[in-house]
Amino acid sequence: MTIPTPPAVPPYSTVPEAAMPALDPRTDAQGPGLPTKPAHSRKHLYFGAGGLVAGLIVGLLLGAVGGAVGDALSASNRIDDSVKACSAEGSEGVTVMDKGRSLDMKSSGGDSTGTSITTVVCILNELGAPESLFSRIDSTRALDGTREAAWDGYTASWTYHPDNGLNIIVESAK
């Protein structure tokens, strides 16, 4: 019994290895005309990191400027809105000043006219004044002179005399 010999298989390439160009180690190319791998460079990392840092800084600066402007506008609108909410626009003894950044309120006293204490309380409530402020105002005597307080972006200074009533100035701290 004879063992058959396998048929001869032609080589994968008919071009002899000696005729094939040597491959450049920097390429993936398996033949001429194919793209080569770029040389390793870190420029793209530097530019990317630089762009990220620049974008972050610009974003933070714009946020800070926008926030400051927004806070200032919000505070001035809040005083105007509080006066409107308490129907005190144009009322005697209620004066919005400094383009809405401050407020002067004068209540009626024994010898003077002005707004009612109810209006003053309403406006202060709208501005978010704490209960401690009302207690301090209520306990102010003529001999105490000017008193001051601050809360959530506002400062207030006031005096009281039975003849002149309560005089209070509220200012936006922003």
Short mmCIF file of N, CA and C in Angstrom, two decimals:
data_model
loop_
_atom_site.label_atom_id
_atom_site.label_comp_id
_atom_site.label_asym_id
_atom_site.label_seq_id
_atom_site.Cartn_x
_atom_site.Cartn_y
_atom_site.Cartn_z
N MET A 1 0.83 -1.14 0.00
CA MET A 1 0.00 0.00 0.00
C MET A 1 0.89 1.23 0.00
N THR A 2 0.54 2.08 -0.83
CA THR A 2 1.35 3.28 -0.95
C THR A 2 0.58 4.47 -0.38
N ILE A 3 1.32 5.30 0.23
CA ILE A 3 0.70 6.51 0.81
C ILE A 3 0.77 7.60 -0.24
N PRO A 4 -0.38 8.16 -0.54
CA PRO A 4 -0.38 9.22 -1.54
C PRO A 4 0.33 10.46 -1.01
N THR A 5 0.97 11.14 -1.83
CA THR A 5 1.64 12.38 -1.44
C THR A 5 0.69 13.55 -1.64
N PRO A 6 0.74 14.48 -0.73
CA PRO A 6 -0.17 15.61 -0.89
C PRO A 6 0.21 16.47 -2.09
N PRO A 7 -0.77 17.06 -2.70
CA PRO A 7 -0.47 17.89 -3.86
C PRO A 7 0.38 19.09 -3.43
N ALA A 8 1.15 19.58 -4.30
CA ALA A 8 2.01 20.73 -4.02
C ALA A 8 1.14 21.98 -3.93
N VAL A 9 1.31 22.71 -2.84
CA VAL A 9 0.53 23.95 -2.62
C VAL A 9 1.43 25.13 -3.01
N PRO A 10 0.93 25.99 -3.88
CA PRO A 10 1.76 27.13 -4.25
C PRO A 10 1.96 28.05 -3.03
N PRO A 11 3.06 28.74 -2.96
CA PRO A 11 3.28 29.65 -1.84
C PRO A 11 2.22 30.76 -1.84
N TYR A 12 2.03 31.38 -0.64
CA TYR A 12 1.04 32.44 -0.47
C TYR A 12 1.30 33.56 -1.46
N SER A 13 2.53 33.95 -1.60
CA SER A 13 2.87 35.01 -2.52
C SER A 13 3.76 34.43 -3.59
N THR A 14 3.55 34.85 -4.77
CA THR A 14 4.38 34.38 -5.86
C THR A 14 5.63 35.22 -6.03
N VAL A 15 5.72 36.32 -5.24
CA VAL A 15 6.89 37.18 -5.30
C VAL A 15 7.90 36.63 -4.30
N PRO A 16 9.11 36.41 -4.71
CA PRO A 16 10.12 35.92 -3.77
C PRO A 16 10.37 36.94 -2.66
N GLU A 17 10.66 36.45 -1.44
CA GLU A 17 10.87 37.33 -0.29
C GLU A 17 11.98 38.33 -0.55
N ALA A 18 12.97 37.96 -1.27
CA ALA A 18 14.07 38.87 -1.55
C ALA A 18 13.60 40.06 -2.36
N ALA A 19 12.54 39.93 -3.13
CA ALA A 19 12.06 41.03 -3.97
C ALA A 19 11.12 41.96 -3.19
N MET A 20 10.66 41.55 -2.00
CA MET A 20 9.74 42.38 -1.21
C MET A 20 10.52 43.45 -0.46
N PRO A 21 9.99 44.68 -0.43
CA PRO A 21 10.70 45.74 0.30
C PRO A 21 10.64 45.46 1.81
N ALA A 22 11.66 45.89 2.51
CA ALA A 22 11.68 45.73 3.96
C ALA A 22 10.64 46.68 4.56
N LEU A 23 9.93 46.21 5.59
CA LEU A 23 8.92 47.05 6.24
C LEU A 23 9.58 48.01 7.20
N ASP A 24 9.09 49.25 7.18
CA ASP A 24 9.59 50.26 8.11
C ASP A 24 8.93 50.00 9.46
N PRO A 25 9.67 49.95 10.56
CA PRO A 25 9.06 49.65 11.86
C PRO A 25 8.06 50.72 12.31
N ARG A 26 8.08 51.91 11.71
CA ARG A 26 7.14 52.96 12.10
C ARG A 26 5.81 52.84 11.35
N THR A 27 5.66 51.85 10.53
CA THR A 27 4.44 51.75 9.72
C THR A 27 3.69 50.48 10.03
N ASP A 28 2.41 50.58 9.70
CA ASP A 28 1.56 49.41 9.74
C ASP A 28 1.40 48.88 8.33
N ALA A 29 1.99 49.55 7.40
CA ALA A 29 1.76 49.26 5.99
C ALA A 29 2.29 47.88 5.63
N GLN A 30 1.53 47.21 4.87
CA GLN A 30 1.93 45.90 4.38
C GLN A 30 2.30 45.98 2.91
N GLY A 31 2.37 47.15 2.40
CA GLY A 31 2.73 47.32 1.00
C GLY A 31 2.83 48.79 0.67
N PRO A 32 3.28 49.11 -0.50
CA PRO A 32 3.45 50.51 -0.89
C PRO A 32 2.12 51.22 -1.03
N GLY A 33 2.09 52.55 -0.73
CA GLY A 33 0.90 53.37 -0.92
C GLY A 33 -0.06 53.37 0.26
N LEU A 34 0.17 52.56 1.29
CA LEU A 34 -0.73 52.54 2.44
C LEU A 34 -0.24 53.57 3.46
N PRO A 35 -1.15 54.13 4.26
CA PRO A 35 -0.75 55.17 5.21
C PRO A 35 0.22 54.62 6.25
N THR A 36 1.02 55.53 6.75
CA THR A 36 1.98 55.13 7.78
C THR A 36 1.51 55.63 9.13
N LYS A 37 2.00 55.05 10.19
CA LYS A 37 1.71 55.48 11.55
C LYS A 37 2.43 56.80 11.79
N PRO A 38 1.78 57.78 12.40
CA PRO A 38 2.50 59.02 12.69
C PRO A 38 3.55 58.76 13.77
N ALA A 39 4.58 59.55 13.73
CA ALA A 39 5.60 59.45 14.77
C ALA A 39 4.95 59.84 16.09
N HIS A 40 5.36 59.26 17.19
CA HIS A 40 4.77 59.57 18.49
C HIS A 40 5.05 61.01 18.85
N SER A 41 3.96 61.76 19.17
CA SER A 41 4.09 63.15 19.54
C SER A 41 3.14 63.44 20.68
N ARG A 42 3.53 64.31 21.56
CA ARG A 42 2.67 64.66 22.69
C ARG A 42 2.07 66.05 22.52
N LYS A 43 2.25 66.64 21.35
CA LYS A 43 1.72 67.97 21.11
C LYS A 43 0.21 68.00 21.31
N HIS A 44 -0.47 66.99 20.83
CA HIS A 44 -1.93 66.97 20.96
C HIS A 44 -2.35 66.93 22.42
N LEU A 45 -1.57 66.28 23.26
CA LEU A 45 -1.88 66.26 24.69
C LEU A 45 -1.69 67.64 25.30
N TYR A 46 -0.62 68.32 24.93
CA TYR A 46 -0.35 69.65 25.46
C TYR A 46 -1.41 70.65 25.00
N PHE A 47 -1.76 70.60 23.71
CA PHE A 47 -2.79 71.50 23.22
C PHE A 47 -4.14 71.19 23.86
N GLY A 48 -4.46 69.94 24.01
CA GLY A 48 -5.72 69.55 24.64
C GLY A 48 -5.79 70.00 26.09
N ALA A 49 -4.71 69.77 26.84
CA ALA A 49 -4.69 70.19 28.25
C ALA A 49 -4.72 71.71 28.35
N GLY A 50 -3.99 72.39 27.47
CA GLY A 50 -4.01 73.85 27.47
C GLY A 50 -5.39 74.40 27.16
N GLY A 51 -6.06 73.80 26.20
CA GLY A 51 -7.42 74.23 25.86
C GLY A 51 -8.39 73.99 26.99
N LEU A 52 -8.23 72.87 27.67
CA LEU A 52 -9.10 72.55 28.80
C LEU A 52 -8.91 73.56 29.93
N VAL A 53 -7.66 73.87 30.25
CA VAL A 53 -7.37 74.84 31.31
C VAL A 53 -7.89 76.22 30.91
N ALA A 54 -7.64 76.65 29.68
CA ALA A 54 -8.11 77.96 29.22
C ALA A 54 -9.64 78.03 29.28
N GLY A 55 -10.31 76.98 28.85
CA GLY A 55 -11.77 76.96 28.89
C GLY A 55 -12.31 77.01 30.31
N LEU A 56 -11.64 76.31 31.21
CA LEU A 56 -12.06 76.32 32.61
C LEU A 56 -11.91 77.71 33.22
N ILE A 57 -10.78 78.37 32.94
CA ILE A 57 -10.55 79.71 33.48
C ILE A 57 -11.57 80.70 32.92
N VAL A 58 -11.80 80.66 31.62
CA VAL A 58 -12.78 81.56 31.01
C VAL A 58 -14.18 81.30 31.59
N GLY A 59 -14.53 80.04 31.75
CA GLY A 59 -15.83 79.70 32.32
C GLY A 59 -16.00 80.22 33.74
N LEU A 60 -14.96 80.06 34.56
CA LEU A 60 -15.03 80.55 35.93
C LEU A 60 -15.13 82.07 35.98
N LEU A 61 -14.36 82.75 35.13
CA LEU A 61 -14.42 84.21 35.11
C LEU A 61 -15.80 84.70 34.67
N LEU A 62 -16.33 84.10 33.62
CA LEU A 62 -17.66 84.51 33.15
C LEU A 62 -18.73 84.21 34.20
N GLY A 63 -18.58 83.09 34.88
CA GLY A 63 -19.53 82.74 35.93
C GLY A 63 -19.47 83.73 37.09
N ALA A 64 -18.27 84.15 37.47
CA ALA A 64 -18.12 85.09 38.57
C ALA A 64 -18.69 86.46 38.20
N VAL A 65 -18.37 86.93 36.99
CA VAL A 65 -18.87 88.23 36.56
C VAL A 65 -20.39 88.18 36.41
N GLY A 66 -20.87 87.13 35.77
CA GLY A 66 -22.32 86.98 35.60
C GLY A 66 -23.04 86.86 36.93
N GLY A 67 -22.43 86.14 37.87
CA GLY A 67 -23.04 85.97 39.19
C GLY A 67 -23.11 87.27 39.95
N ALA A 68 -22.04 88.07 39.87
CA ALA A 68 -22.01 89.36 40.57
C ALA A 68 -23.06 90.30 39.99
N VAL A 69 -23.14 90.33 38.67
CA VAL A 69 -24.14 91.19 38.02
C VAL A 69 -25.55 90.70 38.36
N GLY A 70 -25.73 89.40 38.31
CA GLY A 70 -27.04 88.83 38.63
C GLY A 70 -27.44 89.10 40.07
N ASP A 71 -26.49 88.98 41.01
CA ASP A 71 -26.78 89.25 42.41
C ASP A 71 -27.16 90.71 42.61
N ALA A 72 -26.43 91.61 41.96
CA ALA A 72 -26.72 93.03 42.11
C ALA A 72 -28.11 93.34 41.55
N LEU A 73 -28.41 92.80 40.39
CA LEU A 73 -29.74 93.03 39.80
C LEU A 73 -30.82 92.40 40.65
N SER A 74 -30.56 91.22 41.17
CA SER A 74 -31.53 90.52 41.99
C SER A 74 -31.83 91.30 43.26
N ALA A 75 -30.79 91.83 43.91
CA ALA A 75 -30.98 92.58 45.14
C ALA A 75 -31.79 93.84 44.88
N SER A 76 -31.48 94.56 43.80
CA SER A 76 -32.22 95.78 43.51
C SER A 76 -33.67 95.45 43.14
N ASN A 77 -33.88 94.39 42.41
CA ASN A 77 -35.24 93.99 42.07
C ASN A 77 -36.01 93.54 43.30
N ARG A 78 -35.31 92.93 44.24
CA ARG A 78 -35.99 92.43 45.44
C ARG A 78 -36.56 93.58 46.27
N ILE A 79 -35.82 94.66 46.39
CA ILE A 79 -36.33 95.82 47.14
C ILE A 79 -37.55 96.39 46.42
N ASP A 80 -37.45 96.60 45.11
CA ASP A 80 -38.60 97.11 44.34
C ASP A 80 -39.79 96.16 44.44
N ASP A 81 -39.51 94.86 44.29
CA ASP A 81 -40.59 93.86 44.35
C ASP A 81 -41.25 93.83 45.73
N SER A 82 -40.46 94.01 46.79
CA SER A 82 -41.01 94.01 48.15
C SER A 82 -41.93 95.20 48.37
N VAL A 83 -41.52 96.35 47.87
CA VAL A 83 -42.35 97.55 48.00
C VAL A 83 -43.66 97.36 47.23
N LYS A 84 -43.56 96.79 46.03
CA LYS A 84 -44.77 96.53 45.23
C LYS A 84 -45.67 95.50 45.90
N ALA A 85 -45.09 94.44 46.44
CA ALA A 85 -45.88 93.37 47.08
C ALA A 85 -46.67 93.90 48.27
N CYS A 86 -46.16 94.93 48.90
CA CYS A 86 -46.84 95.49 50.07
C CYS A 86 -47.67 96.73 49.71
N SER A 87 -47.87 96.95 48.42
CA SER A 87 -48.67 98.09 47.91
C SER A 87 -48.19 99.41 48.50
N ALA A 88 -46.86 99.59 48.57
CA ALA A 88 -46.30 100.80 49.18
C ALA A 88 -45.66 101.74 48.16
N GLU A 89 -45.85 101.46 46.87
CA GLU A 89 -45.29 102.34 45.84
C GLU A 89 -45.91 103.72 45.95
N GLY A 90 -45.07 104.73 46.04
CA GLY A 90 -45.57 106.11 46.12
C GLY A 90 -46.16 106.46 47.47
N SER A 91 -46.10 105.57 48.43
CA SER A 91 -46.65 105.86 49.76
C SER A 91 -45.78 106.87 50.48
N GLU A 92 -46.41 107.68 51.28
CA GLU A 92 -45.67 108.63 52.10
C GLU A 92 -44.81 107.85 53.09
N GLY A 93 -43.55 108.23 53.17
CA GLY A 93 -42.65 107.59 54.12
C GLY A 93 -41.91 106.37 53.58
N VAL A 94 -42.15 105.98 52.31
CA VAL A 94 -41.44 104.86 51.70
C VAL A 94 -40.74 105.38 50.45
N THR A 95 -39.41 105.35 50.45
CA THR A 95 -38.63 105.88 49.33
C THR A 95 -37.59 104.86 48.90
N VAL A 96 -37.69 104.40 47.66
CA VAL A 96 -36.67 103.51 47.09
C VAL A 96 -35.58 104.41 46.53
N MET A 97 -34.32 104.10 46.89
CA MET A 97 -33.20 104.96 46.49
C MET A 97 -32.12 104.14 45.79
N ASP A 98 -31.13 104.84 45.25
CA ASP A 98 -29.95 104.21 44.64
C ASP A 98 -30.30 103.14 43.62
N LYS A 99 -31.24 103.49 42.74
CA LYS A 99 -31.66 102.57 41.68
C LYS A 99 -32.13 101.22 42.22
N GLY A 100 -32.83 101.26 43.34
CA GLY A 100 -33.39 100.04 43.90
C GLY A 100 -32.46 99.30 44.84
N ARG A 101 -31.32 99.87 45.17
CA ARG A 101 -30.37 99.18 46.06
C ARG A 101 -30.55 99.56 47.53
N SER A 102 -31.37 100.56 47.81
CA SER A 102 -31.62 100.94 49.20
C SER A 102 -33.05 101.45 49.35
N LEU A 103 -33.48 101.49 50.59
CA LEU A 103 -34.87 101.83 50.90
C LEU A 103 -34.90 102.64 52.18
N ASP A 104 -35.64 103.73 52.18
CA ASP A 104 -35.81 104.57 53.38
C ASP A 104 -37.28 104.51 53.77
N MET A 105 -37.53 104.12 55.02
CA MET A 105 -38.92 104.07 55.50
C MET A 105 -39.04 104.89 56.77
N LYS A 106 -40.06 105.72 56.82
CA LYS A 106 -40.34 106.54 57.99
C LYS A 106 -41.79 106.28 58.39
N SER A 107 -41.96 105.87 59.65
CA SER A 107 -43.32 105.62 60.12
C SER A 107 -43.86 106.88 60.81
N SER A 108 -45.14 106.90 61.01
CA SER A 108 -45.78 108.04 61.67
C SER A 108 -45.36 108.08 63.14
N GLY A 109 -45.20 109.29 63.65
CA GLY A 109 -44.92 109.50 65.07
C GLY A 109 -45.92 110.50 65.63
N GLY A 110 -45.72 110.91 66.88
CA GLY A 110 -46.64 111.86 67.51
C GLY A 110 -46.68 113.19 66.79
N ASP A 111 -45.54 113.63 66.23
CA ASP A 111 -45.47 114.93 65.56
C ASP A 111 -45.20 114.82 64.06
N SER A 112 -45.19 113.62 63.50
CA SER A 112 -44.84 113.46 62.08
C SER A 112 -45.75 112.46 61.40
N THR A 113 -45.77 112.57 60.08
CA THR A 113 -46.55 111.62 59.30
C THR A 113 -45.60 110.70 58.56
N GLY A 114 -46.10 109.57 58.15
CA GLY A 114 -45.29 108.61 57.41
C GLY A 114 -46.12 107.37 57.13
N THR A 115 -45.47 106.29 56.81
CA THR A 115 -46.16 105.04 56.52
C THR A 115 -46.54 104.32 57.81
N SER A 116 -47.34 103.33 57.69
CA SER A 116 -47.75 102.57 58.88
C SER A 116 -46.69 101.54 59.25
N ILE A 117 -46.68 101.15 60.50
CA ILE A 117 -45.77 100.10 60.96
C ILE A 117 -46.10 98.79 60.24
N THR A 118 -47.34 98.57 59.90
CA THR A 118 -47.75 97.36 59.17
C THR A 118 -47.04 97.30 57.82
N THR A 119 -46.93 98.44 57.13
CA THR A 119 -46.22 98.49 55.84
C THR A 119 -44.74 98.20 56.03
N VAL A 120 -44.12 98.77 57.06
CA VAL A 120 -42.70 98.53 57.34
C VAL A 120 -42.48 97.03 57.59
N VAL A 121 -43.33 96.43 58.41
CA VAL A 121 -43.20 95.00 58.73
C VAL A 121 -43.39 94.16 57.47
N CYS A 122 -44.35 94.51 56.64
CA CYS A 122 -44.60 93.78 55.40
C CYS A 122 -43.36 93.80 54.49
N ILE A 123 -42.79 94.98 54.29
CA ILE A 123 -41.62 95.10 53.41
C ILE A 123 -40.43 94.32 53.98
N LEU A 124 -40.19 94.44 55.27
CA LEU A 124 -39.07 93.70 55.88
C LEU A 124 -39.28 92.20 55.77
N ASN A 125 -40.52 91.74 55.94
CA ASN A 125 -40.82 90.32 55.75
C ASN A 125 -40.54 89.88 54.32
N GLU A 126 -40.91 90.69 53.36
CA GLU A 126 -40.66 90.38 51.95
C GLU A 126 -39.17 90.30 51.64
N LEU A 127 -38.37 91.07 52.38
CA LEU A 127 -36.92 91.05 52.19
C LEU A 127 -36.25 89.92 52.99
N GLY A 128 -37.04 89.14 53.68
CA GLY A 128 -36.50 87.99 54.41
C GLY A 128 -35.85 88.33 55.74
N ALA A 129 -36.25 89.44 56.35
CA ALA A 129 -35.67 89.84 57.63
C ALA A 129 -35.99 88.78 58.69
N PRO A 130 -35.02 88.49 59.56
CA PRO A 130 -35.25 87.49 60.60
C PRO A 130 -36.12 88.05 61.73
N GLU A 131 -36.70 87.17 62.51
CA GLU A 131 -37.55 87.59 63.63
C GLU A 131 -36.77 88.41 64.64
N SER A 132 -35.48 88.11 64.77
CA SER A 132 -34.66 88.85 65.74
C SER A 132 -34.60 90.34 65.39
N LEU A 133 -34.66 90.68 64.12
CA LEU A 133 -34.65 92.08 63.73
C LEU A 133 -35.90 92.78 64.24
N PHE A 134 -37.04 92.14 64.10
CA PHE A 134 -38.30 92.74 64.57
C PHE A 134 -38.26 92.94 66.08
N SER A 135 -37.69 92.00 66.78
CA SER A 135 -37.58 92.10 68.23
C SER A 135 -36.66 93.26 68.62
N ARG A 136 -35.55 93.41 67.90
CA ARG A 136 -34.61 94.50 68.19
C ARG A 136 -35.25 95.86 67.88
N ILE A 137 -35.98 95.94 66.77
CA ILE A 137 -36.66 97.20 66.43
C ILE A 137 -37.71 97.52 67.50
N ASP A 138 -38.46 96.53 67.91
CA ASP A 138 -39.53 96.72 68.88
C ASP A 138 -38.99 97.19 70.24
N SER A 139 -37.77 96.78 70.59
CA SER A 139 -37.21 97.15 71.89
C SER A 139 -36.35 98.41 71.84
N THR A 140 -36.28 99.08 70.68
CA THR A 140 -35.46 100.29 70.55
C THR A 140 -36.15 101.46 71.25
N ARG A 141 -35.35 102.19 72.06
CA ARG A 141 -35.85 103.38 72.77
C ARG A 141 -35.21 104.62 72.14
N ALA A 142 -35.75 105.75 72.42
CA ALA A 142 -35.21 107.01 71.90
C ALA A 142 -33.77 107.21 72.36
N LEU A 143 -33.43 106.76 73.56
CA LEU A 143 -32.08 106.94 74.10
C LEU A 143 -31.05 106.00 73.46
N ASP A 144 -31.49 104.99 72.72
CA ASP A 144 -30.57 104.01 72.15
C ASP A 144 -29.79 104.54 70.94
N GLY A 145 -30.24 105.61 70.34
CA GLY A 145 -29.55 106.13 69.17
C GLY A 145 -29.78 105.23 67.96
N THR A 146 -28.83 105.26 67.04
CA THR A 146 -28.96 104.46 65.81
C THR A 146 -28.52 103.03 66.08
N ARG A 147 -29.34 102.10 65.66
CA ARG A 147 -29.03 100.67 65.82
C ARG A 147 -28.87 100.06 64.43
N GLU A 148 -28.17 98.96 64.37
CA GLU A 148 -27.89 98.32 63.08
C GLU A 148 -28.06 96.82 63.15
N ALA A 149 -28.33 96.23 61.99
CA ALA A 149 -28.44 94.77 61.86
C ALA A 149 -28.15 94.39 60.42
N ALA A 150 -27.83 93.12 60.22
CA ALA A 150 -27.57 92.61 58.87
C ALA A 150 -28.17 91.22 58.74
N TRP A 151 -28.61 90.88 57.53
CA TRP A 151 -29.12 89.54 57.23
C TRP A 151 -29.04 89.31 55.73
N ASP A 152 -28.85 88.11 55.31
CA ASP A 152 -28.88 87.63 53.92
C ASP A 152 -28.73 88.69 52.83
N GLY A 153 -27.64 89.43 52.84
CA GLY A 153 -27.37 90.39 51.77
C GLY A 153 -27.93 91.78 52.02
N TYR A 154 -28.45 92.04 53.21
CA TYR A 154 -28.99 93.36 53.52
C TYR A 154 -28.44 93.86 54.85
N THR A 155 -28.38 95.18 54.97
CA THR A 155 -28.07 95.81 56.25
C THR A 155 -29.18 96.82 56.52
N ALA A 156 -29.44 97.02 57.80
CA ALA A 156 -30.47 97.98 58.19
C ALA A 156 -29.94 98.82 59.34
N SER A 157 -30.27 100.08 59.32
CA SER A 157 -29.97 100.96 60.46
C SER A 157 -31.26 101.73 60.75
N TRP A 158 -31.52 101.94 62.04
CA TRP A 158 -32.78 102.58 62.40
C TRP A 158 -32.64 103.38 63.70
N THR A 159 -33.57 104.31 63.82
CA THR A 159 -33.74 105.06 65.07
C THR A 159 -35.24 105.07 65.37
N TYR A 160 -35.54 105.36 66.65
CA TYR A 160 -36.95 105.48 67.03
C TYR A 160 -37.08 106.60 68.04
N HIS A 161 -38.10 107.41 67.83
CA HIS A 161 -38.49 108.41 68.83
C HIS A 161 -40.01 108.51 68.76
N PRO A 162 -40.67 108.57 69.92
CA PRO A 162 -42.14 108.63 69.91
C PRO A 162 -42.71 109.78 69.07
N ASP A 163 -42.00 110.89 69.04
CA ASP A 163 -42.49 112.04 68.26
C ASP A 163 -42.24 111.88 66.76
N ASN A 164 -41.13 111.23 66.40
CA ASN A 164 -40.74 111.12 64.99
C ASN A 164 -41.08 109.76 64.37
N GLY A 165 -41.36 108.79 65.17
CA GLY A 165 -41.66 107.44 64.68
C GLY A 165 -40.37 106.66 64.40
N LEU A 166 -40.52 105.58 63.69
CA LEU A 166 -39.40 104.72 63.32
C LEU A 166 -38.83 105.21 61.99
N ASN A 167 -37.54 105.41 61.93
CA ASN A 167 -36.86 105.75 60.69
C ASN A 167 -35.87 104.62 60.43
N ILE A 168 -36.04 103.93 59.30
CA ILE A 168 -35.19 102.79 59.00
C ILE A 168 -34.69 102.86 57.55
N ILE A 169 -33.41 102.58 57.39
CA ILE A 169 -32.81 102.51 56.05
C ILE A 169 -32.32 101.08 55.85
N VAL A 170 -32.75 100.48 54.75
CA VAL A 170 -32.32 99.12 54.39
C VAL A 170 -31.49 99.26 53.12
N GLU A 171 -30.31 98.64 53.14
CA GLU A 171 -29.40 98.69 51.99
C GLU A 171 -29.02 97.29 51.56
N SER A 172 -28.91 97.13 50.27
CA SER A 172 -28.40 95.86 49.74
C SER A 172 -26.90 95.84 49.97
N ALA A 173 -26.40 94.75 50.55
CA ALA A 173 -24.97 94.64 50.84
C ALA A 173 -24.19 94.23 49.62
N LYS A 174 -24.83 93.88 48.54
CA LYS A 174 -24.14 93.39 47.33
C LYS A 174 -23.97 94.49 46.34
#
